[in-house]
Amino acid sequence: MTHTAYKDQDLCCEDVPVRELAEEYGTPLYVYSKNDILTRYRSLNGAFGEQPHLVCYAVKANANPTILRLFADEGAGADVVSAGELHQALKAGFPPERIVFAGVGKREDEIEYALQQKIFAFNAESTGELQTISRIALRLNTSTRISLRINPDIDAESHPYITTGLHSNKFGIESSKALEVYRFAAGLPGLQVTGIHTHIGSQITKVEPFTATAQFVAQLVGQLRDAGIHLSHIDFGGGIGVPYRNAIRHEMLPEENGTAESMTDPADVLRSILPILQSTGCTIWVEPGRALVAEAGTLLTRVLYLKENREKKFAIVDAAMTDLIRPSLYQAYHQIVPAVLDTYEHLPMDIVGPVCETGDFFARDRVMPKVKPNDILAVLTAGAYGFALASQYNGRPRPAEVLVNGDRVRLIRPRETFEDLA
Ligand code: LLP
């Protein structure tokens, strides 16, 4: 399904060779395929069949305004985690009744803003937060739907920094206290306690943790019903993983090794959880981020210098951890391929950026086709949590972003300038 592939020896995003994009827009550059995003959204949305549902795009994965508008126009909802994201979502055209507000630490001004905008629901995470929402709702003479985020203590088997469903994580309400907190919330004025929210982590590559969470949720919804609390919607969160290795195969590329990511197709996840959740009679909401945009995005960078320190070979490129921090932060793996394949010679090397940090790398001891200065490299599967986590550290303006649709290219965020560093 991926829309980034070689045509002969030229890497293309849809119909456009990425080396042309690097020449025209400069590097570092984020390139996204519009049709990749749309295909993934439509396939996930379609996999619900007749089940009443809403796919809420997790804005944090990639908040480019044009990309947000694509989802809004498709009829998606939005999952936001701050007043800033709520503002971005509203501006992109998501109707308030398709927006949910999650997050472990919502400030009073953020709650007030969301109440004024009449969003669909808050996903609340503590009794303190419930009291605050209730108090502000009363002051504004309004009321709101509430889902309680319950922490099911299920291991998503992902990186520790992006695992959220364990009791040792800061997220959600401990499952053993769920009934008690539901009763407490039901007694607070201004709140209609209508939902349950779970989100156990990100980059989950197996179906089992999702199935276990669905069983947990279905059981709890039944228990709550017996206690007189009737829920109408389940927000099942996001977290579906994507394959970062061997994203592209070609006879001139080395086969990538390491832990194989046996992948969870989003439709497979739905096939396993829907029959379990359907027994509750609730509307089902999901909040995918990565699964919708990661594979659509590529970060292009130019090789500046080659350097050898004893046995180590380095390719120093013009992108850095400031443009894509995932390798530095989570030891994340991204396949890196040349924009133009011109050799069968493969060498192990480190691909590093110019920032003054040893942690500024994209790959270590990576077997790659031999590169030379001025070559363009493509860091694949960079559409989620790429630009979104970019910074200006070391006085580096953030990169430009372009969206490709067939043979058409649109600049969807200009490159920052020195003025933006002020
Ligand atoms: N819903 C909630 C409540 C979340 O916290 C998240 C992600 C999502 C949905 C979307 O999860 P996704 O479908 O994208 O896995 N920066 C990290 C990922 C952090 C995820 C944070 N929460 C990374 O680059 O891997």
mmCIF file with all atom_site columns, C-alpha atoms in Angstrom, residues 160-309:
data_model
loop_
_atom_site.group_PDB
_atom_site.id
_atom_site.type_symbol
_atom_site.label_atom_id
_atom_site.label_alt_id
_atom_site.label_comp_id
_atom_site.label_asym_id
_atom_site.label_entity_id
_atom_site.label_seq_id
_atom_site.pdbx_PDB_ins_code
_atom_site.Cartn_x
_atom_site.Cartn_y
_atom_site.Cartn_z
_atom_site.occupancy
_atom_site.B_iso_or_equiv
_atom_site.pdbx_formal_charge
_atom_site.auth_seq_id
_atom_site.auth_comp_id
_atom_site.auth_asym_id
_atom_site.auth_atom_id
_atom_site.pdbx_PDB_model_num
ATOM 1   C CA . PRO A 1 160 ? 9.234   1.921  27.919 1.00 0.00 ? 160 PRO A CA 1
ATOM 2   C CA . TYR A 1 161 ? 8.853   5.617  27.015 1.00 0.00 ? 161 TYR A CA 1
ATOM 3   C CA . ILE A 1 162 ? 5.748   4.944  24.920 1.00 0.00 ? 162 ILE A CA 1
ATOM 4   C CA . THR A 1 163 ? 4.100   2.289  27.080 1.00 0.00 ? 163 THR A CA 1
ATOM 5   C CA . THR A 1 164 ? 1.217   3.872  28.965 1.00 0.00 ? 164 THR A CA 1
ATOM 6   C CA . GLY A 1 165 ? -1.103  1.098  30.178 1.00 0.00 ? 165 GLY A CA 1
ATOM 7   C CA . LEU A 1 166 ? 0.837   -0.191 33.196 1.00 0.00 ? 166 LEU A CA 1
ATOM 8   C CA . HIS A 1 167 ? 0.141   0.777  36.804 1.00 0.00 ? 167 HIS A CA 1
ATOM 9   C CA . SER A 1 168 ? 3.673   2.110  37.030 1.00 0.00 ? 168 SER A CA 1
ATOM 10  C CA . ASN A 1 169 ? 2.835   4.683  34.298 1.00 0.00 ? 169 ASN A CA 1
ATOM 11  C CA . LYS A 1 170 ? 1.332   8.077  35.139 1.00 0.00 ? 170 LYS A CA 1
ATOM 12  C CA . PHE A 1 171 ? -1.673  7.571  32.875 1.00 0.00 ? 171 PHE A CA 1
ATOM 13  C CA . GLY A 1 172 ? -5.291  6.839  33.759 1.00 0.00 ? 172 GLY A CA 1
ATOM 14  C CA . ILE A 1 173 ? -7.174  5.682  36.795 1.00 0.00 ? 173 ILE A CA 1
ATOM 15  C CA . GLU A 1 174 ? -6.074  2.459  38.440 1.00 0.00 ? 174 GLU A CA 1
ATOM 16  C CA . SER A 1 175 ? -8.416  -0.333 37.347 1.00 0.00 ? 175 SER A CA 1
ATOM 17  C CA . SER A 1 176 ? -9.192  -1.474 40.916 1.00 0.00 ? 176 SER A CA 1
ATOM 18  C CA . LYS A 1 177 ? -10.550 2.020  41.669 1.00 0.00 ? 177 LYS A CA 1
ATOM 19  C CA . ALA A 1 178 ? -12.608 2.289  38.457 1.00 0.00 ? 178 ALA A CA 1
ATOM 20  C CA . LEU A 1 179 ? -16.053 1.625  39.966 1.00 0.00 ? 179 LEU A CA 1
ATOM 21  C CA . GLU A 1 180 ? -15.403 3.953  42.885 1.00 0.00 ? 180 GLU A CA 1
ATOM 22  C CA . VAL A 1 181 ? -14.265 6.812  40.614 1.00 0.00 ? 181 VAL A CA 1
ATOM 23  C CA . TYR A 1 182 ? -17.194 6.253  38.210 1.00 0.00 ? 182 TYR A CA 1
ATOM 24  C CA . ARG A 1 183 ? -19.590 6.606  41.176 1.00 0.00 ? 183 ARG A CA 1
ATOM 25  C CA . PHE A 1 184 ? -17.745 9.724  42.322 1.00 0.00 ? 184 PHE A CA 1
ATOM 26  C CA . ALA A 1 185 ? -17.884 11.272 38.835 1.00 0.00 ? 185 ALA A CA 1
ATOM 27  C CA . ALA A 1 186 ? -21.574 10.404 38.406 1.00 0.00 ? 186 ALA A CA 1
ATOM 28  C CA . GLY A 1 187 ? -22.308 12.418 41.548 1.00 0.00 ? 187 GLY A CA 1
ATOM 29  C CA . LEU A 1 188 ? -20.578 15.597 40.329 1.00 0.00 ? 188 LEU A CA 1
ATOM 30  C CA . PRO A 1 189 ? -22.757 18.330 38.808 1.00 0.00 ? 189 PRO A CA 1
ATOM 31  C CA . GLY A 1 190 ? -22.150 19.384 35.224 1.00 0.00 ? 190 GLY A CA 1
ATOM 32  C CA . LEU A 1 191 ? -20.760 15.985 34.191 1.00 0.00 ? 191 LEU A CA 1
ATOM 33  C CA . GLN A 1 192 ? -22.475 13.278 32.149 1.00 0.00 ? 192 GLN A CA 1
ATOM 34  C CA . VAL A 1 193 ? -20.352 10.210 32.645 1.00 0.00 ? 193 VAL A CA 1
ATOM 35  C CA . THR A 1 194 ? -20.957 8.423  29.367 1.00 0.00 ? 194 THR A CA 1
ATOM 36  C CA . GLY A 1 195 ? -17.723 6.787  28.311 1.00 0.00 ? 195 GLY A CA 1
ATOM 37  C CA . ILE A 1 196 ? -14.581 4.816  29.006 1.00 0.00 ? 196 ILE A CA 1
ATOM 38  C CA . HIS A 1 197 ? -11.155 5.534  27.552 1.00 0.00 ? 197 HIS A CA 1
ATOM 39  C CA . THR A 1 198 ? -8.085  3.328  27.318 1.00 0.00 ? 198 THR A CA 1
ATOM 40  C CA . HIS A 1 199 ? -4.775  3.835  25.546 1.00 0.00 ? 199 HIS A CA 1
ATOM 41  C CA . ILE A 1 200 ? -2.086  1.330  26.451 1.00 0.00 ? 200 ILE A CA 1
ATOM 42  C CA . GLY A 1 201 ? 0.841   2.645  24.441 1.00 0.00 ? 201 GLY A CA 1
ATOM 43  C CA . SER A 1 202 ? 2.228   3.307  21.001 1.00 0.00 ? 202 SER A CA 1
ATOM 44  C CA . GLN A 1 203 ? 3.998   1.300  18.269 1.00 0.00 ? 203 GLN A CA 1
ATOM 45  C CA . ILE A 1 204 ? 2.244   -1.889 19.382 1.00 0.00 ? 204 ILE A CA 1
ATOM 46  C CA . THR A 1 205 ? 3.069   -4.616 16.895 1.00 0.00 ? 205 THR A CA 1
ATOM 47  C CA . LYS A 1 206 ? 0.978   -7.473 18.281 1.00 0.00 ? 206 LYS A CA 1
ATOM 48  C CA . VAL A 1 207 ? -2.773  -8.012 18.381 1.00 0.00 ? 207 VAL A CA 1
ATOM 49  C CA . GLU A 1 208 ? -2.806  -9.672 21.825 1.00 0.00 ? 208 GLU A CA 1
ATOM 50  C CA . PRO A 1 209 ? -2.447  -6.538 24.002 1.00 0.00 ? 209 PRO A CA 1
ATOM 51  C CA . PHE A 1 210 ? -5.376  -4.968 22.115 1.00 0.00 ? 210 PHE A CA 1
ATOM 52  C CA . THR A 1 211 ? -7.509  -8.106 22.541 1.00 0.00 ? 211 THR A CA 1
ATOM 53  C CA . ALA A 1 212 ? -6.732  -8.226 26.269 1.00 0.00 ? 212 ALA A CA 1
ATOM 54  C CA . THR A 1 213 ? -7.657  -4.545 26.597 1.00 0.00 ? 213 THR A CA 1
ATOM 55  C CA . ALA A 1 214 ? -10.943 -5.090 24.733 1.00 0.00 ? 214 ALA A CA 1
ATOM 56  C CA . GLN A 1 215 ? -11.818 -7.937 27.102 1.00 0.00 ? 215 GLN A CA 1
ATOM 57  C CA . PHE A 1 216 ? -10.984 -5.730 30.070 1.00 0.00 ? 216 PHE A CA 1
ATOM 58  C CA . VAL A 1 217 ? -13.144 -2.881 28.734 1.00 0.00 ? 217 VAL A CA 1
ATOM 59  C CA . ALA A 1 218 ? -16.128 -5.088 27.866 1.00 0.00 ? 218 ALA A CA 1
ATOM 60  C CA . GLN A 1 219 ? -16.057 -6.639 31.319 1.00 0.00 ? 219 GLN A CA 1
ATOM 61  C CA . LEU A 1 220 ? -15.834 -3.278 33.069 1.00 0.00 ? 220 LEU A CA 1
ATOM 62  C CA . VAL A 1 221 ? -18.679 -1.788 30.997 1.00 0.00 ? 221 VAL A CA 1
ATOM 63  C CA . GLY A 1 222 ? -20.826 -4.776 32.102 1.00 0.00 ? 222 GLY A CA 1
ATOM 64  C CA . GLN A 1 223 ? -19.814 -4.322 35.738 1.00 0.00 ? 223 GLN A CA 1
ATOM 65  C CA . LEU A 1 224 ? -20.674 -0.628 35.586 1.00 0.00 ? 224 LEU A CA 1
ATOM 66  C CA . ARG A 1 225 ? -24.059 -1.404 34.021 1.00 0.00 ? 225 ARG A CA 1
ATOM 67  C CA . ASP A 1 226 ? -24.806 -3.774 36.909 1.00 0.00 ? 226 ASP A CA 1
ATOM 68  C CA . ALA A 1 227 ? -23.939 -0.905 39.247 1.00 0.00 ? 227 ALA A CA 1
ATOM 69  C CA . GLY A 1 228 ? -26.416 1.387  37.454 1.00 0.00 ? 228 GLY A CA 1
ATOM 70  C CA . ILE A 1 229 ? -23.856 3.331  35.373 1.00 0.00 ? 229 ILE A CA 1
ATOM 71  C CA . HIS A 1 230 ? -24.721 3.083  31.691 1.00 0.00 ? 230 HIS A CA 1
ATOM 72  C CA . LEU A 1 231 ? -22.000 4.003  29.189 1.00 0.00 ? 231 LEU A CA 1
ATOM 73  C CA . SER A 1 232 ? -22.692 4.863  25.567 1.00 0.00 ? 232 SER A CA 1
ATOM 74  C CA . HIS A 1 233 ? -19.198 5.113  24.086 1.00 0.00 ? 233 HIS A CA 1
ATOM 75  C CA . ILE A 1 234 ? -15.848 3.406  24.289 1.00 0.00 ? 234 ILE A CA 1
ATOM 76  C CA . ASP A 1 235 ? -12.749 5.344  23.260 1.00 0.00 ? 235 ASP A CA 1
ATOM 77  C CA . PHE A 1 236 ? -10.247 2.577  22.615 1.00 0.00 ? 236 PHE A CA 1
ATOM 78  C CA . GLY A 1 237 ? -7.234  4.875  22.078 1.00 0.00 ? 237 GLY A CA 1
ATOM 79  C CA . GLY A 1 238 ? -4.518  4.502  19.459 1.00 0.00 ? 238 GLY A CA 1
ATOM 80  C CA . GLY A 1 239 ? -1.238  2.644  19.430 1.00 0.00 ? 239 GLY A CA 1
ATOM 81  C CA . ILE A 1 240 ? -1.277  0.480  16.301 1.00 0.00 ? 240 ILE A CA 1
ATOM 82  C CA . GLY A 1 241 ? 2.335   -0.008 15.198 1.00 0.00 ? 241 GLY A CA 1
ATOM 83  C CA . VAL A 1 242 ? 3.882   0.252  11.744 1.00 0.00 ? 242 VAL A CA 1
ATOM 84  C CA . PRO A 1 243 ? 6.814   -1.653 10.177 1.00 0.00 ? 243 PRO A CA 1
ATOM 85  C CA . TYR A 1 244 ? 9.975   0.434  10.297 1.00 0.00 ? 244 TYR A CA 1
ATOM 86  C CA . ARG A 1 245 ? 12.274  -2.287 8.905  1.00 0.00 ? 245 ARG A CA 1
ATOM 87  C CA . ASN A 1 246 ? 12.310  -3.339 5.265  1.00 0.00 ? 246 ASN A CA 1
ATOM 88  C CA . ALA A 1 247 ? 9.760   -0.630 4.500  1.00 0.00 ? 247 ALA A CA 1
ATOM 89  C CA . ILE A 1 248 ? 11.226  -0.736 0.996  1.00 0.00 ? 248 ILE A CA 1
ATOM 90  C CA . ARG A 1 249 ? 12.843  -3.784 -0.603 1.00 0.00 ? 249 ARG A CA 1
ATOM 91  C CA . HIS A 1 250 ? 14.956  -3.644 -3.762 1.00 0.00 ? 250 HIS A CA 1
ATOM 92  C CA . GLU A 1 251 ? 17.625  -5.915 -5.188 1.00 0.00 ? 251 GLU A CA 1
ATOM 93  C CA . MET A 1 252 ? 20.193  -3.116 -4.771 1.00 0.00 ? 252 MET A CA 1
ATOM 94  C CA . LEU A 1 253 ? 19.355  -2.626 -1.073 1.00 0.00 ? 253 LEU A CA 1
ATOM 95  C CA . PRO A 1 254 ? 20.580  -4.822 1.762  1.00 0.00 ? 254 PRO A CA 1
ATOM 96  C CA . GLU A 1 255 ? 17.897  -6.864 3.544  1.00 0.00 ? 255 GLU A CA 1
ATOM 97  C CA . GLU A 1 256 ? 17.400  -5.282 6.960  1.00 0.00 ? 256 GLU A CA 1
ATOM 98  C CA . ASN A 1 257 ? 17.951  -7.524 9.942  1.00 0.00 ? 257 ASN A CA 1
ATOM 99  C CA . GLY A 1 258 ? 17.146  -7.209 13.622 1.00 0.00 ? 258 GLY A CA 1
ATOM 100 C CA . THR A 1 259 ? 13.907  -8.050 15.346 1.00 0.00 ? 259 THR A CA 1
ATOM 101 C CA . ALA A 1 260 ? 11.317  -8.663 12.693 1.00 0.00 ? 260 ALA A CA 1
ATOM 102 C CA . GLU A 1 261 ? 8.265   -6.528 13.351 1.00 0.00 ? 261 GLU A CA 1
ATOM 103 C CA . SER A 1 262 ? 5.507   -9.014 12.659 1.00 0.00 ? 262 SER A CA 1
ATOM 104 C CA . MET A 1 263 ? 2.953   -6.449 11.851 1.00 0.00 ? 263 MET A CA 1
ATOM 105 C CA . THR A 1 264 ? -0.471  -5.757 13.059 1.00 0.00 ? 264 THR A CA 1
ATOM 106 C CA . ASP A 1 265 ? -2.586  -4.676 10.146 1.00 0.00 ? 265 ASP A CA 1
ATOM 107 C CA . PRO A 1 266 ? -5.040  -2.097 11.570 1.00 0.00 ? 266 PRO A CA 1
ATOM 108 C CA . ALA A 1 267 ? -7.901  -4.124 10.064 1.00 0.00 ? 267 ALA A CA 1
ATOM 109 C CA . ASP A 1 268 ? -6.658  -7.224 11.958 1.00 0.00 ? 268 ASP A CA 1
ATOM 110 C CA . VAL A 1 269 ? -6.733  -5.277 15.200 1.00 0.00 ? 269 VAL A CA 1
ATOM 111 C CA . LEU A 1 270 ? -10.334 -4.271 14.512 1.00 0.00 ? 270 LEU A CA 1
ATOM 112 C CA . ARG A 1 271 ? -11.279 -7.827 13.542 1.00 0.00 ? 271 ARG A CA 1
ATOM 113 C CA . SER A 1 272 ? -10.044 -9.026 16.913 1.00 0.00 ? 272 SER A CA 1
ATOM 114 C CA . ILE A 1 273 ? -11.481 -6.285 19.149 1.00 0.00 ? 273 ILE A CA 1
ATOM 115 C CA . LEU A 1 274 ? -14.807 -5.447 17.499 1.00 0.00 ? 274 LEU A CA 1
ATOM 116 C CA . PRO A 1 275 ? -16.617 -8.713 18.309 1.00 0.00 ? 275 PRO A CA 1
ATOM 117 C CA . ILE A 1 276 ? -15.589 -8.258 21.952 1.00 0.00 ? 276 ILE A CA 1
ATOM 118 C CA . LEU A 1 277 ? -16.564 -4.587 22.215 1.00 0.00 ? 277 LEU A CA 1
ATOM 119 C CA . GLN A 1 278 ? -19.772 -4.934 20.186 1.00 0.00 ? 278 GLN A CA 1
ATOM 120 C CA . SER A 1 279 ? -21.333 -6.913 23.045 1.00 0.00 ? 279 SER A CA 1
ATOM 121 C CA . THR A 1 280 ? -21.444 -3.656 25.046 1.00 0.00 ? 280 THR A CA 1
ATOM 122 C CA . GLY A 1 281 ? -23.731 -1.905 22.542 1.00 0.00 ? 281 GLY A CA 1
ATOM 123 C CA . CYS A 1 282 ? -21.508 1.195  22.758 1.00 0.00 ? 282 CYS A CA 1
ATOM 124 C CA . THR A 1 283 ? -20.312 3.453  19.943 1.00 0.00 ? 283 THR A CA 1
ATOM 125 C CA . ILE A 1 284 ? -16.609 2.783  19.380 1.00 0.00 ? 284 ILE A CA 1
ATOM 126 C CA . TRP A 1 285 ? -14.043 5.524  18.966 1.00 0.00 ? 285 TRP A CA 1
ATOM 127 C CA . VAL A 1 286 ? -10.381 4.963  18.164 1.00 0.00 ? 286 VAL A CA 1
ATOM 128 C CA . GLU A 1 287 ? -7.497  7.454  18.201 1.00 0.00 ? 287 GLU A CA 1
ATOM 129 C CA . PRO A 1 288 ? -4.789  6.326  15.778 1.00 0.00 ? 288 PRO A CA 1
ATOM 130 C CA . GLY A 1 289 ? -1.918  8.645  14.934 1.00 0.00 ? 289 GLY A CA 1
ATOM 131 C CA . ARG A 1 290 ? 1.097   6.712  13.704 1.00 0.00 ? 290 ARG A CA 1
ATOM 132 C CA . ALA A 1 291 ? -0.856  4.101  11.728 1.00 0.00 ? 291 ALA A CA 1
ATOM 133 C CA . LEU A 1 292 ? -2.398  6.843  9.586  1.00 0.00 ? 292 LEU A CA 1
ATOM 134 C CA . VAL A 1 293 ? 0.599   9.056  8.804  1.00 0.00 ? 293 VAL A CA 1
ATOM 135 C CA . ALA A 1 294 ? 3.951   7.387  9.612  1.00 0.00 ? 294 ALA A CA 1
ATOM 136 C CA . GLU A 1 295 ? 4.403   5.509  6.344  1.00 0.00 ? 295 GLU A CA 1
ATOM 137 C CA . ALA A 1 296 ? 3.261   8.478  4.264  1.00 0.00 ? 296 ALA A CA 1
ATOM 138 C CA . GLY A 1 297 ? 6.226   10.590 5.378  1.00 0.00 ? 297 GLY A CA 1
ATOM 139 C CA . THR A 1 298 ? 9.895   10.674 4.390  1.00 0.00 ? 298 THR A CA 1
ATOM 140 C CA . LEU A 1 299 ? 12.651  12.957 5.626  1.00 0.00 ? 299 LEU A CA 1
ATOM 141 C CA . LEU A 1 300 ? 15.097  13.908 2.871  1.00 0.00 ? 300 LEU A CA 1
ATOM 142 C CA . THR A 1 301 ? 18.628  14.889 3.810  1.00 0.00 ? 301 THR A CA 1
ATOM 143 C CA . ARG A 1 302 ? 21.824  15.629 1.926  1.00 0.00 ? 302 ARG A CA 1
ATOM 144 C CA . VAL A 1 303 ? 25.175  13.982 2.678  1.00 0.00 ? 303 VAL A CA 1
ATOM 145 C CA . LEU A 1 304 ? 27.649  16.719 3.614  1.00 0.00 ? 304 LEU A CA 1
ATOM 146 C CA . TYR A 1 305 ? 30.833  14.826 4.449  1.00 0.00 ? 305 TYR A CA 1
ATOM 147 C CA . LEU A 1 306 ? 32.238  11.339 4.830  1.00 0.00 ? 306 LEU A CA 1
ATOM 148 C CA . LYS A 1 307 ? 34.663  10.689 7.641  1.00 0.00 ? 307 LYS A CA 1
ATOM 149 C CA . GLU A 1 308 ? 36.523  7.682  9.082  1.00 0.00 ? 308 GLU A CA 1
ATOM 150 C CA . ASN A 1 309 ? 37.635  7.345  12.705 1.00 0.00 ? 309 ASN A CA 1
#
